[in-house]
Amino acid sequence: MIFEKFETGSLFFPDRTVCLGDIMWEEHPAFQGVALKHLLTSADSGGTFSYHLVRIAPGCEIGRHIHAAQLETHEVIAGSGACICEGRELPYEPGVMAVLPAGMPHRVTAGADGLYLFAKFIPALC
């Protein structure tokens, strides 16, 4: 699966290379069945942006929440699910990208095979 390539891939900076396998998954502090891998953080970008892998277990969700200061994008890498925002359900499947403006309430649900996202935040989330 393409998502697993992020476990063995590399992140290149002008002064160093980071093995993505060396970046640990962290359980989401608020949503059960959700894990995050913080690939590029505020410390790496001077606060301008951050990149994260998101793994949502089958049938789980990132509940309704708002990022007041960040524009958020999702790129669906694998699995299936939906993003619900502004009363609209956006089907999530590989190849789908979504742009969520700052302040937009949303939630993300995973289908029976889980959901794997590449999420980006501008400015950085963490």
CSV table of N, CA and C in Angstrom, one decimal:
chain,number,residue,atom,x,y,z
A,1,MET,N,0.9,-1.2,0.0
A,1,MET,CA,0.0,0.0,0.0
A,1,MET,C,0.9,1.2,0.0
A,2,ILE,N,0.5,2.2,-0.7
A,2,ILE,CA,1.2,3.5,-0.8
A,2,ILE,C,1.5,4.1,0.5
A,3,PHE,N,0.5,4.1,1.4
A,3,PHE,CA,0.7,4.7,2.7
A,3,PHE,C,1.9,4.1,3.5
A,4,GLU,N,2.1,2.8,3.3
A,4,GLU,CA,3.2,2.2,4.0
A,4,GLU,C,4.6,2.7,3.5
A,5,LYS,N,4.6,3.2,2.3
A,5,LYS,CA,5.9,3.8,1.8
A,5,LYS,C,6.4,4.9,2.7
A,6,PHE,N,5.5,5.6,3.4
A,6,PHE,CA,5.9,6.7,4.3
A,6,PHE,C,6.6,6.1,5.5
A,7,GLU,N,6.6,4.9,5.7
A,7,GLU,CA,7.3,4.3,6.9
A,7,GLU,C,8.8,4.1,6.5
A,8,THR,N,9.1,4.0,5.2
A,8,THR,CA,10.5,3.8,4.8
A,8,THR,C,11.1,4.9,4.0
A,9,GLY,N,10.3,5.9,3.7
A,9,GLY,CA,10.7,7.0,2.9
A,9,GLY,C,11.6,8.0,3.6
A,10,SER,N,11.9,9.0,2.9
A,10,SER,CA,12.9,10.0,3.4
A,10,SER,C,12.3,11.4,3.3
A,11,LEU,N,12.7,12.3,4.2
A,11,LEU,CA,12.3,13.7,4.2
A,11,LEU,C,13.6,14.5,4.0
A,12,PHE,N,13.8,15.2,3.0
A,12,PHE,CA,15.0,15.9,2.7
A,12,PHE,C,14.9,17.4,3.1
A,13,PHE,N,15.9,17.9,3.8
A,13,PHE,CA,16.1,19.3,4.2
A,13,PHE,C,17.4,19.7,3.5
A,14,PRO,N,17.6,21.0,3.4
A,14,PRO,CA,18.9,21.4,2.8
A,14,PRO,C,20.1,20.9,3.6
A,15,ASP,N,19.9,20.8,4.9
A,15,ASP,CA,21.1,20.4,5.8
A,15,ASP,C,21.0,19.0,6.4
A,16,ARG,N,20.0,18.2,6.1
A,16,ARG,CA,19.9,16.9,6.6
A,16,ARG,C,18.8,16.1,5.9
A,17,THR,N,18.8,14.8,6.2
A,17,THR,CA,17.8,13.9,5.7
A,17,THR,C,17.2,13.1,6.9
A,18,VAL,N,15.9,13.0,6.9
A,18,VAL,CA,15.2,12.3,8.0
A,18,VAL,C,14.6,11.1,7.4
A,19,CYS,N,14.8,10.0,8.0
A,19,CYS,CA,14.1,8.7,7.7
A,19,CYS,C,12.7,8.8,8.3
A,20,LEU,N,11.7,8.6,7.5
A,20,LEU,CA,10.3,8.7,8.0
A,20,LEU,C,10.0,7.6,9.0
A,21,GLY,N,10.7,6.5,8.9
A,21,GLY,CA,10.5,5.5,9.9
A,21,GLY,C,11.0,5.8,11.3
A,22,ASP,N,11.9,6.8,11.4
A,22,ASP,CA,12.4,7.3,12.7
A,22,ASP,C,11.4,8.2,13.4
A,23,ILE,N,10.4,8.7,12.7
A,23,ILE,CA,9.3,9.6,13.3
A,23,ILE,C,8.2,8.7,13.8
A,24,MET,N,8.0,8.7,15.1
A,24,MET,CA,7.0,7.9,15.7
A,24,MET,C,5.6,8.3,15.5
A,25,TRP,N,4.7,7.3,15.5
A,25,TRP,CA,3.2,7.6,15.5
A,25,TRP,C,2.8,8.0,16.9
A,26,GLU,N,1.9,8.9,17.0
A,26,GLU,CA,1.4,9.4,18.3
A,26,GLU,C,-0.1,9.2,18.3
A,27,GLU,N,-0.7,8.6,19.4
A,27,GLU,CA,-2.1,8.6,19.5
A,27,GLU,C,-2.7,10.0,19.6
A,28,HIS,N,-3.8,10.2,18.9
A,28,HIS,CA,-4.4,11.5,19.1
A,28,HIS,C,-4.9,11.7,20.5
A,29,PRO,N,-4.7,12.9,21.1
A,29,PRO,CA,-5.0,13.0,22.5
A,29,PRO,C,-6.5,13.0,22.8
A,30,ALA,N,-7.4,13.3,21.7
A,30,ALA,CA,-8.8,13.4,22.0
A,30,ALA,C,-9.7,12.4,21.3
A,31,PHE,N,-9.1,11.8,20.2
A,31,PHE,CA,-10.0,10.9,19.4
A,31,PHE,C,-9.4,9.5,19.3
A,32,GLN,N,-10.2,8.6,19.9
A,32,GLN,CA,-9.7,7.2,19.9
A,32,GLN,C,-9.7,6.6,18.5
A,33,GLY,N,-8.6,5.8,18.2
A,33,GLY,CA,-8.5,5.1,16.9
A,33,GLY,C,-7.8,6.0,15.9
A,34,VAL,N,-7.3,7.2,16.3
A,34,VAL,CA,-6.6,8.1,15.4
A,34,VAL,C,-5.2,8.3,15.8
A,35,ALA,N,-4.3,8.1,14.9
A,35,ALA,CA,-2.8,8.3,15.2
A,35,ALA,C,-2.3,9.3,14.2
A,36,LEU,N,-1.3,10.0,14.7
A,36,LEU,CA,-0.6,11.1,13.9
A,36,LEU,C,0.9,10.9,13.8
A,37,LYS,N,1.4,11.2,12.7
A,37,LYS,CA,2.9,11.2,12.5
A,37,LYS,C,3.2,12.6,12.0
A,38,HIS,N,3.9,13.4,12.9
A,38,HIS,CA,4.2,14.8,12.6
A,38,HIS,C,5.5,14.8,11.8
A,39,LEU,N,5.4,15.0,10.4
A,39,LEU,CA,6.5,14.9,9.5
A,39,LEU,C,7.3,16.2,9.6
A,40,LEU,N,6.7,17.3,9.5
A,40,LEU,CA,7.4,18.6,9.4
A,40,LEU,C,6.6,19.5,10.4
A,41,THR,N,7.3,20.1,11.4
A,41,THR,CA,6.6,20.9,12.4
A,41,THR,C,7.0,22.3,12.3
A,42,SER,N,6.4,23.1,13.1
A,42,SER,CA,6.7,24.5,13.2
A,42,SER,C,8.1,24.8,13.4
A,43,ALA,N,8.8,24.0,14.1
A,43,ALA,CA,10.3,24.1,14.4
A,43,ALA,C,11.0,24.0,13.0
A,44,ASP,N,10.5,23.2,12.1
A,44,ASP,CA,11.2,23.0,10.8
A,44,ASP,C,10.9,24.1,9.8
A,45,SER,N,9.7,24.8,10.0
A,45,SER,CA,9.3,25.7,9.0
A,45,SER,C,9.2,27.2,9.5
A,46,GLY,N,9.7,27.4,10.7
A,46,GLY,CA,9.6,28.7,11.2
A,46,GLY,C,8.2,29.1,11.5
A,47,GLY,N,7.3,28.1,11.7
A,47,GLY,CA,5.9,28.4,12.0
A,47,GLY,C,5.0,28.6,10.8
A,48,THR,N,5.6,28.5,9.6
A,48,THR,CA,4.8,28.9,8.4
A,48,THR,C,3.8,27.7,8.0
A,49,PHE,N,4.2,26.5,8.2
A,49,PHE,CA,3.4,25.4,7.8
A,49,PHE,C,3.8,24.1,8.5
A,50,SER,N,2.9,23.1,8.5
A,50,SER,CA,3.3,21.8,9.1
A,50,SER,C,2.6,20.7,8.2
A,51,TYR,N,3.3,19.5,8.2
A,51,TYR,CA,2.8,18.3,7.5
A,51,TYR,C,2.6,17.2,8.4
A,52,HIS,N,1.5,16.4,8.3
A,52,HIS,CA,1.2,15.3,9.2
A,52,HIS,C,0.6,14.2,8.4
A,53,LEU,N,0.9,13.0,8.8
A,53,LEU,CA,0.2,11.8,8.3
A,53,LEU,C,-0.9,11.5,9.4
A,54,VAL,N,-2.0,11.1,8.9
A,54,VAL,CA,-3.1,10.8,9.8
A,54,VAL,C,-3.7,9.4,9.5
A,55,ARG,N,-3.8,8.6,10.5
A,55,ARG,CA,-4.3,7.2,10.3
A,55,ARG,C,-5.5,7.1,11.2
A,56,ILE,N,-6.6,6.8,10.5
A,56,ILE,CA,-7.9,6.7,11.3
A,56,ILE,C,-8.4,5.2,11.1
A,57,ALA,N,-8.5,4.5,12.2
A,57,ALA,CA,-8.9,3.1,12.2
A,57,ALA,C,-10.3,2.9,11.7
A,58,PRO,N,-10.6,1.8,11.1
A,58,PRO,CA,-11.9,1.5,10.6
A,58,PRO,C,-13.0,1.9,11.6
A,59,GLY,N,-14.0,2.6,11.1
A,59,GLY,CA,-15.2,3.0,11.9
A,59,GLY,C,-14.9,4.1,12.9
A,60,CYS,N,-13.7,4.6,13.0
A,60,CYS,CA,-13.4,5.7,14.0
A,60,CYS,C,-13.5,7.0,13.3
A,61,GLU,N,-13.4,8.1,14.1
A,61,GLU,CA,-13.5,9.4,13.5
A,61,GLU,C,-12.7,10.4,14.3
A,62,ILE,N,-12.3,11.5,13.6
A,62,ILE,CA,-11.9,12.7,14.2
A,62,ILE,C,-13.1,13.6,14.3
A,63,GLY,N,-13.6,13.7,15.6
A,63,GLY,CA,-14.8,14.4,15.8
A,63,GLY,C,-14.8,15.9,15.4
A,64,ARG,N,-16.0,16.5,15.5
A,64,ARG,CA,-16.2,17.9,15.0
A,64,ARG,C,-15.2,18.7,15.8
A,65,HIS,N,-14.5,19.6,15.1
A,65,HIS,CA,-13.5,20.5,15.7
A,65,HIS,C,-13.2,21.6,14.7
A,66,ILE,N,-12.5,22.6,15.2
A,66,ILE,CA,-12.2,23.8,14.4
A,66,ILE,C,-10.7,24.1,14.6
A,67,HIS,N,-10.1,24.5,13.5
A,67,HIS,CA,-8.7,25.1,13.6
A,67,HIS,C,-8.9,26.6,13.3
A,68,ALA,N,-9.0,27.4,14.4
A,68,ALA,CA,-9.3,28.8,14.2
A,68,ALA,C,-8.3,29.6,13.4
A,69,ALA,N,-7.0,29.2,13.5
A,69,ALA,CA,-6.0,30.0,12.9
A,69,ALA,C,-5.4,29.4,11.6
A,70,GLN,N,-5.7,28.1,11.4
A,70,GLN,CA,-5.0,27.4,10.3
A,70,GLN,C,-5.9,27.0,9.1
A,71,LEU,N,-5.5,27.2,7.9
A,71,LEU,CA,-6.0,26.6,6.7
A,71,LEU,C,-5.5,25.2,6.8
A,72,GLU,N,-6.4,24.2,6.5
A,72,GLU,CA,-6.0,22.8,6.5
A,72,GLU,C,-6.3,22.2,5.2
A,73,THR,N,-5.4,21.3,4.7
A,73,THR,CA,-5.7,20.6,3.5
A,73,THR,C,-5.6,19.1,3.8
A,74,HIS,N,-6.4,18.3,3.1
A,74,HIS,CA,-6.3,16.8,3.2
A,74,HIS,C,-6.0,16.2,1.8
A,75,GLU,N,-5.1,15.3,1.8
A,75,GLU,CA,-4.9,14.5,0.6
A,75,GLU,C,-5.1,13.1,1.0
A,76,VAL,N,-6.1,12.4,0.4
A,76,VAL,CA,-6.4,11.0,0.8
A,76,VAL,C,-5.5,10.1,0.0
A,77,ILE,N,-4.7,9.4,0.9
A,77,ILE,CA,-3.7,8.5,0.3
A,77,ILE,C,-4.2,7.1,0.1
A,78,ALA,N,-5.0,6.6,1.1
A,78,ALA,CA,-5.6,5.2,1.0
A,78,ALA,C,-6.8,5.1,1.9
A,79,GLY,N,-7.6,4.1,1.7
A,79,GLY,CA,-8.8,3.9,2.5
A,79,GLY,C,-9.9,4.6,2.0
A,80,SER,N,-10.9,4.8,2.8
A,80,SER,CA,-12.1,5.5,2.5
A,80,SER,C,-12.8,6.1,3.7
A,81,GLY,N,-13.7,7.1,3.5
A,81,GLY,CA,-14.4,7.7,4.5
A,81,GLY,C,-15.1,9.0,4.0
A,82,ALA,N,-15.2,10.0,4.9
A,82,ALA,CA,-15.9,11.2,4.5
A,82,ALA,C,-15.4,12.3,5.4
A,83,CYS,N,-15.5,13.5,4.9
A,83,CYS,CA,-15.3,14.7,5.7
A,83,CYS,C,-16.6,15.5,5.7
A,84,ILE,N,-17.1,15.8,6.8
A,84,ILE,CA,-18.4,16.5,6.9
A,84,ILE,C,-18.1,17.9,7.4
A,85,CYS,N,-18.4,18.9,6.5
A,85,CYS,CA,-18.2,20.3,6.9
A,85,CYS,C,-19.3,21.1,6.2
A,86,GLU,N,-19.8,22.1,7.0
A,86,GLU,CA,-20.8,23.0,6.5
A,86,GLU,C,-22.1,22.2,6.1
A,87,GLY,N,-22.4,21.1,6.8
A,87,GLY,CA,-23.5,20.3,6.4
A,87,GLY,C,-23.4,19.5,5.1
A,88,ARG,N,-22.2,19.5,4.6
A,88,ARG,CA,-21.9,18.8,3.3
A,88,ARG,C,-21.0,17.6,3.6
A,89,GLU,N,-21.3,16.4,3.1
A,89,GLU,CA,-20.5,15.3,3.2
A,89,GLU,C,-19.6,15.1,2.0
A,90,LEU,N,-18.3,15.2,2.2
A,90,LEU,CA,-17.4,15.0,1.1
A,90,LEU,C,-16.8,13.6,1.1
A,91,PRO,N,-17.1,12.7,0.1
A,91,PRO,CA,-16.6,11.4,0.1
A,91,PRO,C,-15.1,11.4,0.0
A,92,TYR,N,-14.4,10.6,0.8
A,92,TYR,CA,-13.0,10.5,0.8
A,92,TYR,C,-12.5,9.2,0.3
A,93,GLU,N,-11.7,9.2,-0.8
A,93,GLU,CA,-11.1,8.0,-1.4
A,93,GLU,C,-9.8,8.5,-2.0
A,94,PRO,N,-8.9,7.5,-2.3
A,94,PRO,CA,-7.6,7.9,-2.8
A,94,PRO,C,-7.7,8.9,-4.0
A,95,GLY,N,-6.9,9.9,-4.0
A,95,GLY,CA,-6.9,10.9,-5.1
A,95,GLY,C,-7.7,12.1,-4.7
A,96,VAL,N,-8.6,12.1,-3.7
A,96,VAL,CA,-9.4,13.2,-3.3
A,96,VAL,C,-8.5,14.2,-2.5
A,97,MET,N,-8.7,15.5,-2.7
A,97,MET,CA,-8.0,16.5,-1.9
A,97,MET,C,-9.1,17.5,-1.5
A,98,ALA,N,-9.0,18.0,-0.3
A,98,ALA,CA,-9.9,19.0,0.3
A,98,ALA,C,-9.2,20.1,0.9
A,99,VAL,N,-9.8,21.3,0.8
A,99,VAL,CA,-9.2,22.5,1.4
A,99,VAL,C,-10.2,23.0,2.4
A,100,LEU,N,-9.8,23.2,3.7
A,100,LEU,CA,-10.7,23.6,4.8
A,100,LEU,C,-10.2,24.9,5.3
A,101,PRO,N,-10.9,26.0,5.0
A,101,PRO,CA,-10.4,27.3,5.5
A,101,PRO,C,-10.4,27.4,7.0
A,102,ALA,N,-9.6,28.3,7.5
A,102,ALA,CA,-9.5,28.5,9.0
A,102,ALA,C,-10.9,28.8,9.5
A,103,GLY,N,-11.2,28.3,10.7
A,103,GLY,CA,-12.5,28.5,11.3
A,103,GLY,C,-13.6,27.6,10.9
A,104,MET,N,-13.4,26.7,9.9
A,104,MET,CA,-14.5,25.9,9.4
A,104,MET,C,-14.6,24.6,10.3
A,105,PRO,N,-15.8,24.5,10.9
A,105,PRO,CA,-16.0,23.2,11.7
A,105,PRO,C,-16.0,22.0,10.7
A,106,HIS,N,-15.4,20.9,11.2
A,106,HIS,CA,-15.4,19.7,10.3
A,106,HIS,C,-15.2,18.5,11.2
A,107,ARG,N,-15.5,17.3,10.6
A,107,ARG,CA,-15.1,16.1,11.2
A,107,ARG,C,-14.8,15.1,10.1
A,108,VAL,N,-14.0,14.1,10.4
A,108,VAL,CA,-13.6,13.1,9.4
A,108,VAL,C,-13.9,11.7,9.9
A,109,THR,N,-14.6,10.9,9.1
A,109,THR,CA,-14.9,9.6,9.5
A,109,THR,C,-14.2,8.6,8.6
A,110,ALA,N,-13.8,7.4,9.1
A,110,ALA,CA,-13.2,6.4,8.3
A,110,ALA,C,-14.2,5.3,8.0
A,111,GLY,N,-14.0,4.7,6.8
A,111,GLY,CA,-14.9,3.6,6.4
A,111,GLY,C,-14.4,2.3,6.9
A,112,ALA,N,-14.9,1.2,6.4
A,112,ALA,CA,-14.6,-0.1,6.9
A,112,ALA,C,-13.1,-0.5,6.7
A,113,ASP,N,-12.4,0.1,5.8
A,113,ASP,CA,-11.0,-0.2,5.6
A,113,ASP,C,-10.0,0.9,6.2
A,114,GLY,N,-10.6,1.8,7.0
A,114,GLY,CA,-9.7,2.8,7.6
A,114,GLY,C,-9.5,4.0,6.6
A,115,LEU,N,-8.8,5.0,7.0
A,115,LEU,CA,-8.6,6.2,6.2
A,115,LEU,C,-7.2,6.7,6.5
A,116,TYR,N,-6.5,7.0,5.5
A,116,TYR,CA,-5.1,7.5,5.6
A,116,TYR,C,-4.9,8.8,4.8
A,117,LEU,N,-4.6,9.9,5.6
A,117,LEU,CA,-4.5,11.2,5.0
A,117,LEU,C,-3.1,11.8,5.2
A,118,PHE,N,-2.8,12.7,4.2
A,118,PHE,CA,-1.7,13.6,4.3
A,118,PHE,C,-2.3,15.0,4.6
A,119,ALA,N,-2.1,15.5,5.8
A,119,ALA,CA,-2.7,16.8,6.2
A,119,ALA,C,-1.7,17.8,6.3
A,120,LYS,N,-2.0,19.0,5.8
A,120,LYS,CA,-1.1,20.2,5.8
A,120,LYS,C,-1.8,21.3,6.5
A,121,PHE,N,-1.1,22.1,7.3
A,121,PHE,CA,-1.6,23.3,8.0
A,121,PHE,C,-0.8,24.5,7.7
A,122,ILE,N,-1.5,25.6,7.4
A,122,ILE,CA,-0.9,26.9,7.2
A,122,ILE,C,-1.6,27.9,8.0
A,123,PRO,N,-1.0,28.6,9.0
A,123,PRO,CA,0.4,28.3,9.5
A,123,PRO,C,0.4,27.0,10.2
A,124,ALA,N,1.6,26.7,10.7
A,124,ALA,CA,1.8,25.4,11.4
A,124,ALA,C,0.9,25.1,12.5
A,125,LEU,N,0.4,23.8,12.6
A,125,LEU,CA,-0.4,23.4,13.7
A,125,LEU,C,0.4,23.2,15.0
A,126,CYS,N,1.6,22.6,14.8
A,126,CYS,CA,2.5,22.3,16.0
A,126,CYS,C,3.9,22.3,15.5
